[in-house]
Structure formats: structure tokens, C-alpha cells
Amino acid sequence: MGSYKLINLAFKSITRNKMRSLLTMLGIIIGVASVISLVSIGNGAKADVEKQVASLGTNLIIIHTSRSKTGGVRGGSESLDTLDLNDYKLLKEKATAISGISPVIKEQCQVIASATNWNTSIYGVSPDYLSVCNFSVESGEFFTQRDVKAMSKVAVVGKTVVDELFADQNPIGKKIRIRNVPFRIIGVLAEKGQSGMGTDQDDVILAPSTTVLYRLGNGKTVRTIMASAVTPEKMTDARTQITTILRASHRLSAGQENDFRIRDQTEINNMATGVTGTLTVLLSAIAGVSLLVGGIGVMNIMLVSVTERTREIGIRMAVGARGIDILLQFLVEAVILSLIGGIVGVVTGLGLAFLMGNILGTSVVMTGSVIIYTTLFTGAVGVFFGFYPARKAANLNPIDALKYE
Amino acid sequence: MHTIELKKINKEYAMGDVVVRALKNVSLTIGQGEFIAVMGTSGSGKSTLMNILGCLDLAGGGDYFIEGVHVNKMSKKKLADIRNEKIGFVFQGFNLLARTTAIENVELPLFYERGRSGGNIRDKALAALKQVGLGNRLHHEPNQLSGGQQQRVAIARALVNSPSIIFADEPTGNLDSQTTVEILSLFQELNDRGITIVLVTHEQDVSLYAKRIIEMRDGEIIKDEKVLERKNAFEELALSGSGKTRLTLMSAAGGKF
Ligand SMILES: Nc1ncnc2c1ncn2[C@@H]1O[C@H](COP(=O)(O)OP(=O)(O)OP(=O)(O)O)[C@@H](O)[C@H]1O
Ligand SMILES: [Mg+2]
């Protein structure tokens, strides 16, 4: 029997029991739709996170203070004061594999403008911070190294702060008071949006590191230093240089642990995408299971169909159909049944993904390969679950099939 | 070489503890071009014999040769091919595919043809249906046809792939006498063209259209004799004047087989 005739026959049989075929396909449709929608939403979330992490900075290296262990005894909170401005200066002078470096002294303060006030983070940084963390100035200007040296009371503010304190006025030149210290606003940062961790990156005030450290902070502790490697390839070199320089400066002997921690962009990236990645795998597994359940539905209906059509099988055999003809007839029917389910499922899944992406405001990333693999997989489900019923039909004896009531 | 040769064919059905011996050492030879009527009481084993002859069922013991080929030793695949190429089977209960038009039913054997004897499938099916006088019922489904018409579709299906033997299990069982004669006329004409025919019947009258009568009882052949005064359905129909259109049609299509 030609393949055209086989496919024609399968369609006839599928359309003969429309409701039943539809219900059978529903299992596959739900399975495929959930695979497609979950994978595209998962991939979208991953892409979002990657983009956000990339927005944190370029070739970013973050140096944190760390609890130092002395003889196995963990120090108290004072031992967190392991980094200071001197470390920053040393690194800036000596580390050749880094292109920019800035201390980050963070203070959470109530900021008062003439009319209102707002609680936000003040970051004491150096001018390098702009390039290291991918910020840019939208209007006005950023402070310079001179401002840092002079401990100028100037500030550059993020969009959120502008909105909260000045509504639609031009903030440049305006005064704000932070812990009773007056600062003059000299610039506004370009909008950056949410970070991968969900914090608002525009809810910041940047001021010279020295000003923040001595006027607002304790005048000593620098919790974080951020740097960027010259190129992504130099990342490891940069880490090694930083480690060597800091260990020497902290006079750590060979056996002692580092009293600081270094993380870089790839680690942050992996950490952030790891969660969404695991989630995607988990959801896909659940979706895959529902696809299997759909396959069992196909098998069930094919078994019913074989039983119902036993006489037909007998008649076909009586006029010369070989076992393989009968096998193919039912197999093609099962495969077409699941393929139609698969195709409808792909379309439904894509629709669902875009709908959910719209509602949740996340990206939806669909790759052609996922669509193709899922469709092929449904075909395989058809073959796998259709084979047993089809073989059962093919193995019937002509006379038994003909006499079947 | 005989068209059909049966040697000590046995068939038993086990029904729990009871064993029914449906055929007991049946031996029989049938030559090419014969026309045999198988008679016998109900349960005597006629259908069992026909199913084995038609390669639908396998004998429990003994040897079966069809045109010299040993059927017992054939694979399922080869048996399917024999059914397709050499045998036409007309069932007692028609056995047409439901919800499938007459022409599609007749096309069925052609779809499973291996050797591709050539020619258009639809044309061949059409010719076969015209042969049985159903040229005007091509797209009727079985439930839209009368019993006699269904039986004629079944006959058309049996002869569409030009078999050398036609087995018919009570082909006239539930037909009126007029239709019975029409169908017998068809069988006689096919037989005249060299096709071997074996048909089962309960009616003495029907058996007289054959050339040879075999009688069975309890799974054994008890009588095997020639028909001395053979009836001619063609002439009967011509005399009564009915079925004339079909006969002219058939003569027009003459020599198709
Ligand atoms: N599948 C079966 N299982 C058990 N016994 C069977 C089976 N088929 C037939 N028989 C028995 O075999 C014997 C012969 O049956 P068969 O159908 O050949 O009779 P028959 O001569 O065709 O009768 P009828 O004229 O009524 O059609 C019967 O006694 C029947 O009960
Ligand atoms: Mg019978």
C-alpha cells in the first residue's frame, strides 16, 4: 500500500471519531503546550537575568571583606574591617590587568530635599565607578579625582531619587542634606532599571568615596572594591594580581586564609542563571511527564480502535493484506494522531508563552530547535505507544479476526 | 498438477475439555476449471474446509497444495500474497467494510497487490462492479445496498484481481430465487472463462448449477459425484426475460477475464 493511501486511511479513521480523536490528542496537546511554553518562558527568564547581570558592569570583579579565621577561630564583626582605602590605592597603582577600580562605601540614609525626603543608598565611589558598573551620566557631570581628593560635597543621583525628591524639576545645582551634610547635585545618571536580584539600580546617590567615608561612614571600613578586568580573558590574571597584592598588604603568611573574597561576573552570572536553569529543567521534566501521559492516552485509544476494527483487519487480511500492511496502517494512524496533537500543542504553547510573557513582563525566548525536537518527540511518542496496538493488530489470524464479534 | 490437492486434512477445535473434530482426514483434489458445490448439514465442516482452502485458516494436520505449492510450509507473508493473487473469497456474511463505498470495497484487494499488475485501480474496480451489474451503485455504502447488491459487491471484490480460484461460502444463502440465479449465472460465466469455483450451499437446486457435488457429514466427505443434468443460469434468465440489461452489459464487457 502506498504511503499516500496509508496517510489518507489514517485521516479517514481519525476524522470518523472526531470527538474521540480530539480527546486523545488533548493529552498530547497539553503536554506539548506545557513543554513549549515553560521552556520558552524559562529561556526568556534566563536571558533576562543574563542581560541584567551584564548591566551590572563589564568584566566585573568584586572584592569583599571576609571574616578572617585565625587558628580556626572565627573573628567577631570587627574582623570585617579588612579592606580600606589604602588597599584600593595599592590595587589601582599595582594591578596591571585591571582597567578601572573603585571603592564602594555604602550608607543607607534618609535624604532631605527642600520639600520632601527619601530613604536611599549613598555610594561613596571613585570616578572609575561609572565605567566599572556601566553607569553613564545623562545630564550634568560626574565628579572627578580632584573632587575625591578635596572631599567635595557633590553628588550624582539616579532617576528614582530625582523622581522622589524633585518630581519634574531640574535637580542640577539643587542642595540635598544627608545626615545633616549638605551635598550639591552636579549630575543625573542615565536610567539602568532593575538588577538581576530585583533591586532598583536607579535608586542611588553617588558621591566621592572620601566624602562618604569620612563624613557619613566610620572613616575606615571599605566593605567592597569593584574593578573591571582589561578584557574578559584577563579576568584570571586580574584575580591573581589582586590576591597577591592584598595578601602582601595584609601581611598574610603562606598558611593563612585570605581575609577577603573575590567574585567575578561569570560567577554572578552562573549563580543567577543557575536558579532559573534548574527551574527550567524541573518544569520541563514535569511537562515531559505529561507528554508521556498523553502518549499512554494514544496507546489506549489505539488499543480500543484495534479491538473495534478487528473484523476490518480480518477483511483486509482476507483480501491479501500482510501483517506489515496492518502494522503500518495503525502505526501511521497513531503517529498522525500524536503529530497533529504536537503541532496544535506547539501553536498553543507559543501562544500561551507570549501571553504569559506579556502578563508577567518577562521575555519569551523560543528557539526553532526546541519546536523541531518537541514535534519529532511527539512523532516518536506516536511510534512508541502506537507500536504495541499496531503489532497486536498485525499478529491477528485472519480467521480469528473475521469471526470476531 | 492439480489446482488444489488436500491430503488427510484434519482440524480440531478445543472447547475446554471437549474437542470438536471439524475435519477428519479430508482428502480431495480439484482440477483447473472445475465448478464444485459443497453440500452438507449444518455443522458438517463446510465452512471450516472453505477457510482452510482459502488460506484464511491453517489445517491442524495433513498437507495442502495449491497449484503445487505446499501451503502448510508457507510464511504468513506468503499466505497473504496467495490470498491476494490467486484466491477470491466470497463470505457467507458479505464481510464488506462498513461506511466504505462499493467501489472502495472492490478496490481493496488492489491496494495490497505486490507485483503491480498495471492498470488503474479505479478502472479495474469499476469494470468488476459493472460485471456484477452494479455500475450504477458505485458510491453507495453497504448499509445503503440491498442484501443481493451487497453480495454482488462482495463477488466483484473477489474477482477484481483476476484470481484463478474463487471460494464462495453460501453466496446465495439469503437471496431470493431470482437474484440467486443471477449470481449463479455470473459464477457460470466466470467458470466458463477458466476460473475454478468452489461454492458452499444448502440448496439441492443451487448445487445443480455446478459440475461436481461434494457432500460432507461430521467432518468427512461422504459423497463426491458429477452433475449429470447441469442447469444453465444464462439460458434461464434469457427465457424469463429478466436481468437482460445486465447480460447485454456483460457480453459487451466480454473477455475481460
Ligand atoms: N472457532 C470454533 N471453535 C470451536 N468450534 C468450532 C469453531 N468453528 C467451528 N466449530 C465447530 O466445527 C464444526 C464445523 O463447523 P462449520 O462452521 O465448518 O460448519 P458448517 O458446515 O459450515 O455449518 P453451516 O452450514 O451451519 O455453516 C461445528 O461443530 C462447529 O461447532
Ligand atoms: Mg458454514
Short mmCIF file of N, CA, C and O and ligand atoms in Angstrom, two decimals, chain A residues 403, chain B residues 13 15 20 22 40-49 92 170 202, ligand 1:
data_model
loop_
_atom_site.label_atom_id
_atom_site.label_comp_id
_atom_site.label_asym_id
_atom_site.label_seq_id
_atom_site.Cartn_x
_atom_site.Cartn_y
_atom_site.Cartn_z
N LYS A 403 -13.96 -13.76 12.43
CA LYS A 403 -15.03 -14.31 13.25
C LYS A 403 -15.29 -13.48 14.50
O LYS A 403 -16.22 -13.76 15.24
N TYR B 13 -11.14 -28.31 17.06
CA TYR B 13 -11.34 -27.13 17.91
C TYR B 13 -11.45 -27.62 19.34
O TYR B 13 -12.26 -28.48 19.64
N MET B 15 -12.68 -26.97 22.90
CA MET B 15 -13.57 -26.09 23.65
C MET B 15 -13.52 -26.53 25.10
O MET B 15 -14.34 -27.35 25.53
N VAL B 20 -13.76 -30.72 19.42
CA VAL B 20 -14.63 -30.91 18.25
C VAL B 20 -13.75 -31.21 17.05
O VAL B 20 -12.86 -30.43 16.72
N ALA B 22 -13.68 -30.99 13.56
CA ALA B 22 -14.45 -30.37 12.48
C ALA B 22 -14.13 -30.99 11.13
O ALA B 22 -14.99 -31.09 10.26
N GLY B 40 -24.04 -30.32 2.58
CA GLY B 40 -23.92 -31.00 3.87
C GLY B 40 -24.74 -30.29 4.92
O GLY B 40 -25.08 -29.11 4.79
N THR B 41 -25.04 -31.05 5.97
CA THR B 41 -25.85 -30.49 7.05
C THR B 41 -25.07 -29.44 7.80
O THR B 41 -23.84 -29.35 7.68
N SER B 42 -25.80 -28.66 8.58
CA SER B 42 -25.17 -27.62 9.37
C SER B 42 -24.21 -28.25 10.37
O SER B 42 -24.54 -29.25 11.00
N GLY B 43 -23.01 -27.68 10.45
CA GLY B 43 -22.03 -28.20 11.39
C GLY B 43 -21.21 -29.35 10.84
O GLY B 43 -20.42 -29.95 11.57
N SER B 44 -21.37 -29.64 9.56
CA SER B 44 -20.65 -30.78 8.98
C SER B 44 -19.20 -30.42 8.63
O SER B 44 -18.42 -31.29 8.27
N GLY B 45 -18.84 -29.13 8.70
CA GLY B 45 -17.45 -28.75 8.47
C GLY B 45 -17.20 -28.03 7.15
O GLY B 45 -16.04 -27.86 6.76
N LYS B 46 -18.25 -27.58 6.49
CA LYS B 46 -18.09 -26.93 5.18
C LYS B 46 -17.29 -25.63 5.28
O LYS B 46 -16.33 -25.41 4.54
N SER B 47 -17.72 -24.80 6.22
CA SER B 47 -17.02 -23.51 6.36
C SER B 47 -15.58 -23.72 6.80
O SER B 47 -14.67 -23.03 6.33
N THR B 48 -15.38 -24.66 7.70
CA THR B 48 -14.03 -24.98 8.15
C THR B 48 -13.15 -25.35 6.96
O THR B 48 -12.02 -24.85 6.82
N LEU B 49 -13.70 -26.19 6.09
CA LEU B 49 -12.95 -26.61 4.89
C LEU B 49 -12.66 -25.41 3.99
O LEU B 49 -11.53 -25.24 3.51
N GLN B 92 -20.04 -15.82 3.55
CA GLN B 92 -21.46 -16.04 3.81
C GLN B 92 -22.12 -14.72 4.27
O GLN B 92 -23.21 -14.37 3.85
N GLU B 170 -21.71 -20.13 0.84
CA GLU B 170 -23.13 -19.80 0.77
C GLU B 170 -23.38 -18.41 0.19
O GLU B 170 -23.95 -17.54 0.85
N HIS B 202 -26.66 -24.96 0.77
CA HIS B 202 -27.56 -25.87 1.45
C HIS B 202 -28.59 -26.42 0.48
O HIS B 202 -29.19 -27.45 0.72
N1 LIG C 1 -13.95 -21.44 16.19
C1 LIG C 1 -14.55 -22.60 16.55
N2 LIG C 1 -14.42 -23.07 17.79
C2 LIG C 1 -14.98 -24.23 18.15
N3 LIG C 1 -15.70 -24.98 17.36
C3 LIG C 1 -15.90 -24.56 16.10
C4 LIG C 1 -15.32 -23.35 15.64
N4 LIG C 1 -15.68 -23.18 14.34
C5 LIG C 1 -16.44 -24.25 14.02
N5 LIG C 1 -16.56 -25.07 15.08
C6 LIG C 1 -17.27 -26.33 15.09
O1 LIG C 1 -16.81 -27.07 13.98
C7 LIG C 1 -17.88 -27.75 13.37
C8 LIG C 1 -17.94 -27.40 11.90
O2 LIG C 1 -18.30 -26.04 11.76
P1 LIG C 1 -18.51 -25.34 10.37
O3 LIG C 1 -18.67 -23.90 10.61
O4 LIG C 1 -17.42 -25.77 9.46
O5 LIG C 1 -19.87 -25.95 9.90
P2 LIG C 1 -20.67 -25.68 8.55
O6 LIG C 1 -20.69 -26.97 7.80
O7 LIG C 1 -20.13 -24.53 7.86
O8 LIG C 1 -22.11 -25.36 9.10
P3 LIG C 1 -23.21 -24.32 8.49
O9 LIG C 1 -23.80 -24.97 7.32
O10 LIG C 1 -24.18 -24.17 9.60
O11 LIG C 1 -22.48 -23.07 8.18
C9 LIG C 1 -19.13 -27.33 14.13
O12 LIG C 1 -19.49 -28.40 15.00
C10 LIG C 1 -18.74 -26.12 14.89
O13 LIG C 1 -19.40 -26.09 16.14
#
